[in-house]
XYZ file of C-alpha atoms in Angstrom:
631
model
C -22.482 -34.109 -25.117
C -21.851 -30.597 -26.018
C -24.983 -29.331 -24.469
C -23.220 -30.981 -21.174
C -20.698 -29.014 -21.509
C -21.944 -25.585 -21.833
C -23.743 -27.015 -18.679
C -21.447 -27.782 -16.697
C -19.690 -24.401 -17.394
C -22.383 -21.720 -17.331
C -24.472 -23.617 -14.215
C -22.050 -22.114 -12.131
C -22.717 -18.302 -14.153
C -26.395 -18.606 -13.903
C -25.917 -19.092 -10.154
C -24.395 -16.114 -9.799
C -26.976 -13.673 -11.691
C -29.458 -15.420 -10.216
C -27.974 -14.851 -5.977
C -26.932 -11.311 -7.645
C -30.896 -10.370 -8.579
C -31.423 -10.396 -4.527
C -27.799 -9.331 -3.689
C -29.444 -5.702 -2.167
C -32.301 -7.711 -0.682
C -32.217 -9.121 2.628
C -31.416 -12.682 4.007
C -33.549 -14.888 1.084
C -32.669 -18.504 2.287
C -34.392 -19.766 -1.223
C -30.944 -17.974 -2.854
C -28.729 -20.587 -1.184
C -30.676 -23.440 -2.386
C -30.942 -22.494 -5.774
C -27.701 -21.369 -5.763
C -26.357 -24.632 -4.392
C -29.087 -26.688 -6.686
C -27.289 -25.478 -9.953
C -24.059 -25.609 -8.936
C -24.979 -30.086 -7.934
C -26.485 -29.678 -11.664
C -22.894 -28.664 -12.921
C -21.638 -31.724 -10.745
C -23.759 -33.868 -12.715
C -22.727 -32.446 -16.077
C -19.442 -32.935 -14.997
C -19.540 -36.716 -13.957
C -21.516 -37.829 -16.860
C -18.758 -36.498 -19.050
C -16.221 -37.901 -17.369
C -18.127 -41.315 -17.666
C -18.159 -40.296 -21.103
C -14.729 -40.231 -21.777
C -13.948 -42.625 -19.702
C -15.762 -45.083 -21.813
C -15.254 -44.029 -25.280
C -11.969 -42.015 -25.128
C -13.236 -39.498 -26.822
C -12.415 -35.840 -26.225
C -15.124 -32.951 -26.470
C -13.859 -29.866 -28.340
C -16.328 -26.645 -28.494
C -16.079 -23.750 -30.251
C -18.914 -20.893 -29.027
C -17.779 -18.070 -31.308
C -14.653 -16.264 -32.376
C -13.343 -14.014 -29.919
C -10.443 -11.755 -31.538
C -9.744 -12.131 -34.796
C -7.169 -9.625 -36.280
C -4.277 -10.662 -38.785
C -3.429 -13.840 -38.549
C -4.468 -14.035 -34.444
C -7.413 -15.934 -33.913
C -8.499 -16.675 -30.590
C -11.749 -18.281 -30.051
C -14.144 -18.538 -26.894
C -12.732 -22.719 -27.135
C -13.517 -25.623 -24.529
C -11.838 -29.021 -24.621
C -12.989 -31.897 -21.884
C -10.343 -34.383 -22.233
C -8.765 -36.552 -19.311
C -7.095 -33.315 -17.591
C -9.747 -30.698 -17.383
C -12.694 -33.256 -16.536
C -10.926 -34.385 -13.458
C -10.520 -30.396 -12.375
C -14.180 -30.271 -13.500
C -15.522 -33.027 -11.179
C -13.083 -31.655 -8.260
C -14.223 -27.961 -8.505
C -17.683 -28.469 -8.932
C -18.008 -31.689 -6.301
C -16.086 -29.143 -3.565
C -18.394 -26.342 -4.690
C -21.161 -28.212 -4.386
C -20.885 -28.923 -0.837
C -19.503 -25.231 0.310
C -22.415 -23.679 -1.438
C -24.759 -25.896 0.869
C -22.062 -26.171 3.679
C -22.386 -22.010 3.515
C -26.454 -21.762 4.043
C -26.187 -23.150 7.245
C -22.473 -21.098 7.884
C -23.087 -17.497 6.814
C -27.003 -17.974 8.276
C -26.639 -14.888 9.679
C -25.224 -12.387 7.480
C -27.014 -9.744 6.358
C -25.246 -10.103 2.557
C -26.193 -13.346 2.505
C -27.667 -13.066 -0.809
C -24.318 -11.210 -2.125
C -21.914 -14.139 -0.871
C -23.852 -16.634 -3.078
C -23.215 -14.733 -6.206
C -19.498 -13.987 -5.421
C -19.147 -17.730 -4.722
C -20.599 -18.861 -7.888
C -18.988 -16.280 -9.508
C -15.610 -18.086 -8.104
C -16.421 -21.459 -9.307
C -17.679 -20.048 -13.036
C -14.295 -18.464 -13.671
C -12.804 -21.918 -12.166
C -14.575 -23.527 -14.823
C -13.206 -21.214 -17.718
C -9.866 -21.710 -16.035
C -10.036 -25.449 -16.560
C -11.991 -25.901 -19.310
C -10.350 -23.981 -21.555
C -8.045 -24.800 -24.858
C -6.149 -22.050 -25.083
C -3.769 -19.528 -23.277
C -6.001 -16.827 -23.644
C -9.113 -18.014 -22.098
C -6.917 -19.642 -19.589
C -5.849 -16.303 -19.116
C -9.127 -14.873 -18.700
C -10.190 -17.206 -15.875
C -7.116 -17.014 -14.266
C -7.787 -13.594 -13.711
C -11.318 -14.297 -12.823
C -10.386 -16.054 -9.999
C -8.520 -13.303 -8.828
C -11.007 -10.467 -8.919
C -13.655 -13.001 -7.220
C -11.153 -13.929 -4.410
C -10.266 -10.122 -3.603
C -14.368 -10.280 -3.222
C -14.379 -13.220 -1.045
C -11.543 -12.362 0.952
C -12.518 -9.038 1.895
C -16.121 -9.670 1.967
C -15.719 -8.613 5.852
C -14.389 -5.310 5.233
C -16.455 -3.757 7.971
C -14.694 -5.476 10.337
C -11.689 -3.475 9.676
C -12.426 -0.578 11.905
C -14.104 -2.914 14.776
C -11.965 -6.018 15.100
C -8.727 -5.152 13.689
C -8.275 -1.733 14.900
C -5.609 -2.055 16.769
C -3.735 -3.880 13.751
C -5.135 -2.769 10.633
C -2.902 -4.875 8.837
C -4.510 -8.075 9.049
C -8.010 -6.801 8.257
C -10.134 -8.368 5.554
C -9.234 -5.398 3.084
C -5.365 -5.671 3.296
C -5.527 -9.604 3.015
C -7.755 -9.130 -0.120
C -5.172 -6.331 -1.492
C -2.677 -8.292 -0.573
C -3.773 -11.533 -2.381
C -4.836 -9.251 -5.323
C -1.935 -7.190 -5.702
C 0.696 -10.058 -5.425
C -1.165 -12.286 -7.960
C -0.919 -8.910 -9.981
C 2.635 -8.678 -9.828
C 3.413 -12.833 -10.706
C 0.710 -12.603 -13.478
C 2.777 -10.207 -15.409
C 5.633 -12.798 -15.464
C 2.589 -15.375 -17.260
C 1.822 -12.489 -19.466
C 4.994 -12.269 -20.507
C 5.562 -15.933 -21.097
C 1.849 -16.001 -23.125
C 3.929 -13.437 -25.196
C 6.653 -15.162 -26.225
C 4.453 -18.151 -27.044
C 2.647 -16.325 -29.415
C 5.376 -14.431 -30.962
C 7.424 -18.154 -31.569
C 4.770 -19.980 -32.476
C 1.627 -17.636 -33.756
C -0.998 -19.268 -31.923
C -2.496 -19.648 -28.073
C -4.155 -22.973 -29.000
C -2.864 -25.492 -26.516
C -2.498 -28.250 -29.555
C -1.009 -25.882 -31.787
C 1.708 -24.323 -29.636
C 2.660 -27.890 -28.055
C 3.117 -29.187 -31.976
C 5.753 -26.392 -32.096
C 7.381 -26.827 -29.204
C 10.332 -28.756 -30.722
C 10.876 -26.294 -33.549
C 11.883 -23.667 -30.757
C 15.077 -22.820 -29.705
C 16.019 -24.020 -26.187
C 16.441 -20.403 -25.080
C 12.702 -19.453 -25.482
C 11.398 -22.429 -24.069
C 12.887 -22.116 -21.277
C 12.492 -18.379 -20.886
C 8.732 -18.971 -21.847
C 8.034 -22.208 -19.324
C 9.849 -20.192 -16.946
C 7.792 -17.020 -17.225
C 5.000 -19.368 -17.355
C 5.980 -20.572 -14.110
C 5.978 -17.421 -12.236
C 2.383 -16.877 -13.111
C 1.895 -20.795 -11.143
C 4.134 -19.510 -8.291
C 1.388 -16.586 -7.232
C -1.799 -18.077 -7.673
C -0.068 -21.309 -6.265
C 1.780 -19.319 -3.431
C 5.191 -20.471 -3.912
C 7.835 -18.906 -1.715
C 8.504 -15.834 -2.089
C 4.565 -14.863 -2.978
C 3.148 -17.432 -0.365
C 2.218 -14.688 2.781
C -0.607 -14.075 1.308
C -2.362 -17.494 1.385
C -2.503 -17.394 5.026
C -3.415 -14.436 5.790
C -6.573 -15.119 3.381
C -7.902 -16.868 6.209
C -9.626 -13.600 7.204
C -11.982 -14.125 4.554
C -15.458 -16.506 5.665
C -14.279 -20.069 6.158
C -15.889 -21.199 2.755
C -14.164 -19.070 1.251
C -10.827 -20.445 2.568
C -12.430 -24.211 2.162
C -13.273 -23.172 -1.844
C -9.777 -21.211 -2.312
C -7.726 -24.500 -0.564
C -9.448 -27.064 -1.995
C -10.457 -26.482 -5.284
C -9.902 -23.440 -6.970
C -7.213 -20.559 -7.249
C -4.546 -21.837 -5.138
C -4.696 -24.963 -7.423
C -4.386 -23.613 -10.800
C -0.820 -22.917 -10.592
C 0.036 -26.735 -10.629
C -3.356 -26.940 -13.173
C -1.064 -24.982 -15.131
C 2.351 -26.794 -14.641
C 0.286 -30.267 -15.666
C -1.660 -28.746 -18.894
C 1.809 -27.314 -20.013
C 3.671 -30.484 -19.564
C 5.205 -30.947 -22.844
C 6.701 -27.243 -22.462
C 8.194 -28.177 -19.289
C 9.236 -31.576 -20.118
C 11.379 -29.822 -21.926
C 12.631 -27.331 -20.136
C 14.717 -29.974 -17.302
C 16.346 -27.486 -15.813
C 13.435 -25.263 -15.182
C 11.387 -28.692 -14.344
C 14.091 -29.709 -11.818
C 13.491 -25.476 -10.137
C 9.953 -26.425 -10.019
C 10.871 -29.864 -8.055
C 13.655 -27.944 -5.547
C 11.471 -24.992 -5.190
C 8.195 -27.302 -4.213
C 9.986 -29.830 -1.337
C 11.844 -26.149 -0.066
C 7.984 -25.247 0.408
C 6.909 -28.369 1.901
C 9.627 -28.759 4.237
C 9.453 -24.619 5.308
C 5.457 -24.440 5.679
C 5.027 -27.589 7.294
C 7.781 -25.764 10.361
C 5.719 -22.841 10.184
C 2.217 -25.006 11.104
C 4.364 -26.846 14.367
C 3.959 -23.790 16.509
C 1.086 -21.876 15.058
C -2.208 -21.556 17.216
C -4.569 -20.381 14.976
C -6.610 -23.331 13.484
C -7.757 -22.039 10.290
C -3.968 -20.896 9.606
C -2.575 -24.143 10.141
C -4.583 -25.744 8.116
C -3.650 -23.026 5.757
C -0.265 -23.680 6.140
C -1.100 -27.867 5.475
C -1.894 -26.499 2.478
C 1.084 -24.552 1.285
C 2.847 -27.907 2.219
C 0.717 -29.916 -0.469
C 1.038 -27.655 -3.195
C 4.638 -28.019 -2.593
C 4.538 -31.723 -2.954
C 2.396 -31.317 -6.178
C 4.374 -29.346 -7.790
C 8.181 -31.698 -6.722
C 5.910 -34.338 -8.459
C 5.064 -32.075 -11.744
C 8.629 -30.691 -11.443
C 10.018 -34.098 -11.441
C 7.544 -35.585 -14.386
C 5.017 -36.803 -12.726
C 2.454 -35.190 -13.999
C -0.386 -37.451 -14.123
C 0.445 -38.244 -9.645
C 0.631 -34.635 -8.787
C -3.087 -34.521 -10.421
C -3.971 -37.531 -8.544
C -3.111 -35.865 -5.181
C -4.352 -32.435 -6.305
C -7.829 -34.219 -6.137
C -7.267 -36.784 -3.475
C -6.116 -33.051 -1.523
C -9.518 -31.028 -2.217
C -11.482 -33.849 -0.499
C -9.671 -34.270 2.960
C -8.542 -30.202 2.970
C -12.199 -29.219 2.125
C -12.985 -30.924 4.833
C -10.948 -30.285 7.413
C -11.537 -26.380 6.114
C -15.146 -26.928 7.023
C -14.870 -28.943 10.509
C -12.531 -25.882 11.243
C -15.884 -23.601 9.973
C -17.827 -25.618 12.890
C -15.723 -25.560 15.554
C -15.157 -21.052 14.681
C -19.183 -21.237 14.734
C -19.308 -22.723 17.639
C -16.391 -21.101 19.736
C -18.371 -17.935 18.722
C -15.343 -17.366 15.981
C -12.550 -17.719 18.971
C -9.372 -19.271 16.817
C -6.996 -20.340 19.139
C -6.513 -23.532 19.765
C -4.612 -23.192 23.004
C -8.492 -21.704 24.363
C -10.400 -24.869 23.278
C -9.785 -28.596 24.449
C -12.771 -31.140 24.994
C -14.910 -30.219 22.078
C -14.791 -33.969 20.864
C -17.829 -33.850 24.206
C -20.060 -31.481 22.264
C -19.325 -32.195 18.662
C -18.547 -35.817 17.880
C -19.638 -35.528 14.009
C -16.686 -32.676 13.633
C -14.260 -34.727 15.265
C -14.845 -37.528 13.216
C -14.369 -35.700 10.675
C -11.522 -33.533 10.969
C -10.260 -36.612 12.387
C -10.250 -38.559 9.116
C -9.336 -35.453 7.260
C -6.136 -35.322 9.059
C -5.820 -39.311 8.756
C -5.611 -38.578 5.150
C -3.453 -35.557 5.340
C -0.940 -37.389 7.418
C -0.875 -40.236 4.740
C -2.014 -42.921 6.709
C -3.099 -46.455 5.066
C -5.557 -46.946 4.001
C -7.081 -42.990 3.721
C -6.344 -40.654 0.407
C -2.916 -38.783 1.606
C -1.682 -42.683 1.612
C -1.690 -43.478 -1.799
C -0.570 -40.077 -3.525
C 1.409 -38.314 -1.275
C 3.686 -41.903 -1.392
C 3.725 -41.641 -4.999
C 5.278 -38.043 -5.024
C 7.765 -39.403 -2.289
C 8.645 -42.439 -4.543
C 9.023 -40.294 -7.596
C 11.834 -38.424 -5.639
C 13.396 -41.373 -5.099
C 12.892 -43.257 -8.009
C 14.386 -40.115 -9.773
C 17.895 -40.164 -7.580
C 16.783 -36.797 -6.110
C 17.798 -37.887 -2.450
C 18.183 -34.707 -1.245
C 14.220 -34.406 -2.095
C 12.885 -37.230 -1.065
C 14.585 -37.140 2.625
C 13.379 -33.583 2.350
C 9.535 -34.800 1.764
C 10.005 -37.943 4.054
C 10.514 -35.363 7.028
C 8.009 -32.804 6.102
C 5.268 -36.139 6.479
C 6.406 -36.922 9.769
C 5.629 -32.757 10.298
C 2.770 -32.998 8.601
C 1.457 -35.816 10.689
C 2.646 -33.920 13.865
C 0.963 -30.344 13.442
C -2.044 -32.449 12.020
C -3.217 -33.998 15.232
C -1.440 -31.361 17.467
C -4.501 -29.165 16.227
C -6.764 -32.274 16.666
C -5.498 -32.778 20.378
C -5.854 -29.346 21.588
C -9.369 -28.386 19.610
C -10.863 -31.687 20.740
C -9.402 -34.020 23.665
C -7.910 -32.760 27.102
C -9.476 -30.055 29.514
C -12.225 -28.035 28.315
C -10.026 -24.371 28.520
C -12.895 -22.772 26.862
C -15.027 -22.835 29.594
C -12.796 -20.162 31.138
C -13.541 -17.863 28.600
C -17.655 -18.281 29.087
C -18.352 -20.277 25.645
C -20.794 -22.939 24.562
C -20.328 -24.911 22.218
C -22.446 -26.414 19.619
C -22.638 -28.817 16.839
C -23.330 -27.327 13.932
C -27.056 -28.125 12.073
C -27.849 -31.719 10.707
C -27.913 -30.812 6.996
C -24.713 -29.367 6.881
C -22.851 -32.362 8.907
C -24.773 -34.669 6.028
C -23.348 -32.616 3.363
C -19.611 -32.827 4.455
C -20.280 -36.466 4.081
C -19.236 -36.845 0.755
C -15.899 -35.445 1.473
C -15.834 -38.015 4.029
C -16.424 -40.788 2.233
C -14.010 -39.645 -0.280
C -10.579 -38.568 1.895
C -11.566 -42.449 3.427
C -11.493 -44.293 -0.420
C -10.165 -42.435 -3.195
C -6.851 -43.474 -2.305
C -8.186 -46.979 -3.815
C -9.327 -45.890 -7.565
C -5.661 -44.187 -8.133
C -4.282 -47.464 -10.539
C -7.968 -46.836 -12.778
C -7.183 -43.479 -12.693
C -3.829 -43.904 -14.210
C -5.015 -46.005 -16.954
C -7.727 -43.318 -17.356
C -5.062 -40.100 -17.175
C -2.200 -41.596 -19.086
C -4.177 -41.647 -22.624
C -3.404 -37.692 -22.060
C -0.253 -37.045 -19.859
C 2.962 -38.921 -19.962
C 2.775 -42.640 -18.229
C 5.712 -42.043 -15.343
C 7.153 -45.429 -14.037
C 9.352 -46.450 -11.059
C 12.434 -48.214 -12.103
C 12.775 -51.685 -11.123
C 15.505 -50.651 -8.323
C 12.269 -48.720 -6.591
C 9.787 -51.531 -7.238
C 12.241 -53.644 -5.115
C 12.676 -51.630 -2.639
C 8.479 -49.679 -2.337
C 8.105 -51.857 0.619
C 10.889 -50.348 2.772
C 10.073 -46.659 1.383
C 6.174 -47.201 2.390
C 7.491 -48.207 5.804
C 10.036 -45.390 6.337
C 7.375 -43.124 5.168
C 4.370 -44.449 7.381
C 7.150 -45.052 10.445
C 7.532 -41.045 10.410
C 3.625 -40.152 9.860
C 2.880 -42.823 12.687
C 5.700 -41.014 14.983
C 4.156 -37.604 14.165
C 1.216 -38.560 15.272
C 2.333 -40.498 18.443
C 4.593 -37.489 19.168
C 1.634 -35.093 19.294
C -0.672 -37.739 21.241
C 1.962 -37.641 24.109
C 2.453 -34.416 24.170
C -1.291 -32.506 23.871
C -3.325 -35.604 24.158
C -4.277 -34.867 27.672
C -4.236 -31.577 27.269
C -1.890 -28.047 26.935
C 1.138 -28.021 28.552
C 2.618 -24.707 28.014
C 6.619 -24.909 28.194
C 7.731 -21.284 28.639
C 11.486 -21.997 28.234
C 10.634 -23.716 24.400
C 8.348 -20.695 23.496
C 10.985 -18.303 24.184
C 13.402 -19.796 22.047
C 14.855 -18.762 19.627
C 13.677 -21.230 16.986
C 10.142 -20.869 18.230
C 9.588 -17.393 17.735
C 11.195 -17.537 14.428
C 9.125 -20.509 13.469
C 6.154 -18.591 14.664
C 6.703 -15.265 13.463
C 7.191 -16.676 9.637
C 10.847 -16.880 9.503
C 9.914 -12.491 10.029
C 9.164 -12.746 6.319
C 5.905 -10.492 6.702
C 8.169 -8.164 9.110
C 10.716 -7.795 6.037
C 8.090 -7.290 3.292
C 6.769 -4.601 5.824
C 9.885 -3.033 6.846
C 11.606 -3.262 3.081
C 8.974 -2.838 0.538
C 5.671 -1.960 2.021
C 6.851 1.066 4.097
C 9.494 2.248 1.888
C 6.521 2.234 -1.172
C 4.067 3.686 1.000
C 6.821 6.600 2.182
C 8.174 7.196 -1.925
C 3.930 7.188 -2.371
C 3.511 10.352 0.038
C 6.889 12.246 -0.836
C 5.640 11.732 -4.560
C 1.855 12.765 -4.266
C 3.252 15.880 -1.796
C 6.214 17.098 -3.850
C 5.209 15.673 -7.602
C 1.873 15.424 -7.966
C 0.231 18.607 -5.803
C 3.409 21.183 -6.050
C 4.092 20.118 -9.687
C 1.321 17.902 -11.795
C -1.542 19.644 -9.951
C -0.008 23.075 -9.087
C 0.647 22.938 -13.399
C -2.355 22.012 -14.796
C -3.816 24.706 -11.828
C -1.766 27.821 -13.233
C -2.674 27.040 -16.496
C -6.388 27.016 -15.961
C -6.427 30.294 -13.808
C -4.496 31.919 -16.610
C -6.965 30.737 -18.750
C -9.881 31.777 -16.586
C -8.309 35.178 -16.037
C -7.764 35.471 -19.711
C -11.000 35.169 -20.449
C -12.362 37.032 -17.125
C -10.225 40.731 -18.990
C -11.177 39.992 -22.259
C -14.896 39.785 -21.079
C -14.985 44.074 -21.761
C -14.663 43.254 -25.523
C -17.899 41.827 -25.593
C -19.926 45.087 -25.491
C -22.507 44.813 -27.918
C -21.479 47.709 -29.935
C -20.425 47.525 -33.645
C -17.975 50.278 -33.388
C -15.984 48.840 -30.714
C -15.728 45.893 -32.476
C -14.619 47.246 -35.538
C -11.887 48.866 -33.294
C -10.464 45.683 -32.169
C -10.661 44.355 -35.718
C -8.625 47.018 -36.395
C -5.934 46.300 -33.487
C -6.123 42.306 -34.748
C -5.126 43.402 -38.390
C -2.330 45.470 -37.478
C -1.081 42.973 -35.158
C -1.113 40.491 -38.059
C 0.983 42.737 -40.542
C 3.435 43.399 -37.555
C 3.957 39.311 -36.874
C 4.136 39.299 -40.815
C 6.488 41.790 -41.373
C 9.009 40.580 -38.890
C 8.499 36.692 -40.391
C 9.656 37.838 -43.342
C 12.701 39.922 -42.091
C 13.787 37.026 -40.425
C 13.423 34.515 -43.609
């Protein structure tokens, strides 16, 4: 089993090198499927070890070598498949499979082709270290793998700067990859810090280790160190306040977003929450922040995605909304549900990621969905599709979204967190609204793209066939969550509803269901037939505030990005070329013309020299004459 294991985590990393041999080459389609081929091979790897520990219950730890060893800190390159990181094995590399495949038809006309292939991989390999992992350290190290290869992937367009985003520079590829990068940067030093204090209290990174001395600690560290710990989640994870970036990653290529969504960086904050559990089970107070803080970003990017037109940002925003439901079920102990719908999630957001990927293919990348109407004509397979996806998103019986975004909303309940749940039970009806507002206007009503002189197309046969999986699996996952539990809970702690919320599940599944149903009926009636533009509503108030991001990116513009960029000039003007540069400028032309006088001495004759050997020496018996007077 171990040789399945370094399988399943270097497939990926061989992918890479192998797309990155051709990455200067042009358009090789044989890079895809090889590419793609490996990264099925660590699906495999992956599902035969789950089967393995599903069946014997018996956890894989591997050791490759010793990484730093110094004192008594010993940090080794360590693995561990147990009931937690196989499921986040089988999600990344089932998601990855199909984008890699899902991206030969997609980017089949990029000239770095070749170079998105071994980016991509590169993603999912540092994914894998993220996961697999068992220890802080090498969590660590994928954690920051993931961000280098998303800067990549995000700005992989970053010619486009200076041709489509001209007139606003500050939504090209480049600045959303900076951006992403650079607020990650600034959240991972709070992880750092909290990786720190872990070490110092307990003297190990070791996952086992550390949680056996958890309950030696004072209450004080813990909950400074799950809280620092926390931070760390709230950037890769895109908690409010570090969430503008996730959106405005969309200007990466739509696997990208698809991979990023579904299955990789934007997950491993609540990866991290879950694998921590016993640190923040007991750390309530810090648990119950994670909880408040998650419905507060449910509730506020699900109003965000009501009025938005761009189709790959609302879905973008559907996903800040379900990360904020994973982590109120984390935050609120239930650990092993908010796994359950971080999985059930990468199926039905994967592929509504990728119908979005057809329909920008076919509308010749147009965006908004207030230009498009009556594609379902030209593209029944993508319908379907994001159709279902958005079933399951909505939560509605019997699809994925059903069963685990229910179980988060019963938690709240079941934990007297009112407040919460009412808080979530909205957000679904939201959900459910913006959902199939986007499916309404991209698909049904009057064709408004014809105006603009597009054609559409359905994307090619192999590609539609590959998003079948994720199909399948938004349509029936929902149905293996009870084996799942008995699978998860040999790991994470078994959470139960009380016996007041068995009673009453019925009613909460219908209040839940009655708003996802009335979402969804709300949109049919009102974009069903087609866009009705109501002036008087879009120049509200609430609309433009709902639509502009609460101004959020305004204020990070207007209050930290232009202040930093002005203290940058008046610093590099006044400091660092009238002061640092003008210094270390003076000194070397005093040194040059130093050297440029004294040049005269060298003269070749012997009686010159012993001239100036004469000046030297009575120079050094005046400096040593006055020494001593002053002594």
């Amino acid at each position: 089993m171990e040789n399945l294991v370094y399988i399943a985590l270097f497939a990926p990393f061989a992918s890479s090198l192998f797309a990155a041999l051709f990455g200067m080459s042009e358009r090789q389609v044989f890079v895809g499927i090889v590419a793609s081929s490996l990264l099925a091979i660590s699906f495999i790897s992956s599902v035969f070890l789950a089967i393995n520990l599903y069946t014997t219950g018996n956890v894989i730890h591997v050791t490759m070598m010793d990484w730093i060893s110094a004192g008594d800190l010993h940090i080794p390159f360590g693995f561990v498949v147990d009931q937690v990181s196989v499921t986040m094995m089988t999600v990344v590399t089932l998601v990855s499979t199909v984008v890699h495949v899902y991206s030969i038809g997609y980017m089949d006309h990029d000239k770095s082709f070749n170079r998105f292939f071994s980016y991509l991989s590169a993603f999912v390999f540092s994914m894998m270290i993220l996961v697999m992992s068992d220890n802080f350290a090498g969590l660590f190290i994928g954690w920051e793998g993931v961000g280098v290869c998303s800067w990549l992937l995000i700005g992989f367009w970053y010619h486009k700067a200076d041709v489509t985003r001209e007139e606003n520079p500050s939504i090209s590829p480049s600045w959303a990859a900076n951006e992403a990068f650079i607020m990650n940067r600034i959240a991972d030093l709070g992880m750092l810090i909290g990786i720190f204090i872990i070490y110092w209290n307990t003297g190990s990174l070791q996952y086992d280790e550390v949680f056996a001395q958890l309950p030696y600690l004072s209450e004080t560290i813990l909950t400074t160190s799950a809280f620092a710990l926390f931070i760390g989640a709230m950037g890769k994870s895109a908690q409010f306040p570090l969430h503008t970036w996730l959106t405005d990653a969309m200007e990466g290529p739509t696997p990208v977003s698809a991979l990023i969504h579904a299955a990789t960086m934007v997950t491993a904050g609540v990866f991290l929450v879950i694998r921590a559990n016993p640190l923040f089970a007991m750390t309530p107070e810090v648990s119950f922040f994670i909880a408040s803080l998650g419905t507060f970003v449910a509730f506020f990017a699900a109003s965000m995605a009501l009025v938005n037109r761009d189709l790959k940002r609302i879905i973008a925003f559907s996903t800040l909304s379900q990360l904020g439901y994973m982590f109120a079920a984390a935050g609120l102990g239930a650990y092993w549900i908010a796994l359950f719908h971080l999985a059930a999630h990468a199926f039905f957001k994967a592929l509504l990621f990728l119908g979005a990927g057809n329909v920008m293919h076919a509308m010749h990348d147009e965006l908004d969905i207030f230009k498009m109407g009556g594609l379902k004509k030209t593209m029944r397979w993508t319908w379907a599709y994001m159709g279902l996806a958005s079933l399951a998103l909505a939560g509605i019986f019997p699809f994925a979204g059903f069963f685990s975004k229910d179980a988060i909303i019963e938690t709240a309940f079941n934990e007297g967190t009112y407040v919460l749940w009412a808080v979530l039970v909205i957000t679904a009806g939201m959900t459910a609204f913006y959902s199939f507002r986007q499916v309404f206007l991209t698909f049904h009503g009057d064709e408004r793209y014809k105006e603009f002189g597009i054609h559409p197309h359905e994307m090619y046969k192999y590609v539609l066939v590959a998003m079948s999986p994720l199909a399948i699996l938004a349509m029936v996952a929902g149905f293996g969550m009870h084996q799942y539990e008995a699978f998860i809970t040999n790991l994470l702690p078994d959470y139960h509803m009380s016996e007041h919320t068995h009673h009453m599940v019925v009613w909460l599944t219908l209040i839940v269901s009655a708003f996802a149903i009335g979402g969804i009926l709300l949109a049919y009636v009102k974009y069903a037939k087609g866009l009705k533009r109501d002036e008087k509503l879009e120049n509200s108030f609430a609309y433009k505030l709902l639509a502009n991001q609460y101004y959020i990116p305004q204020l990070y513009e207007e209050f930290i990005t232009k202040p930093y960029k002005i203290a940058s000039e008046v610093f590099w003007e006044k400091v660092d070329l009238k002061i640092v540069d003008a210094t270390v400028d003076n000194i070397a032309k005093a040194l040059y013309k130093t050297g440029d006088s004294t040049r005269s001495m060298q003269t070749g004759n012997l009686s010159n020299y012993l001239n100036w050997m004469a000046v030297g020496g009575v120079v050094l018996l005046v400096i040593a004459a006055v020494s001593a007077m002053l002594v």
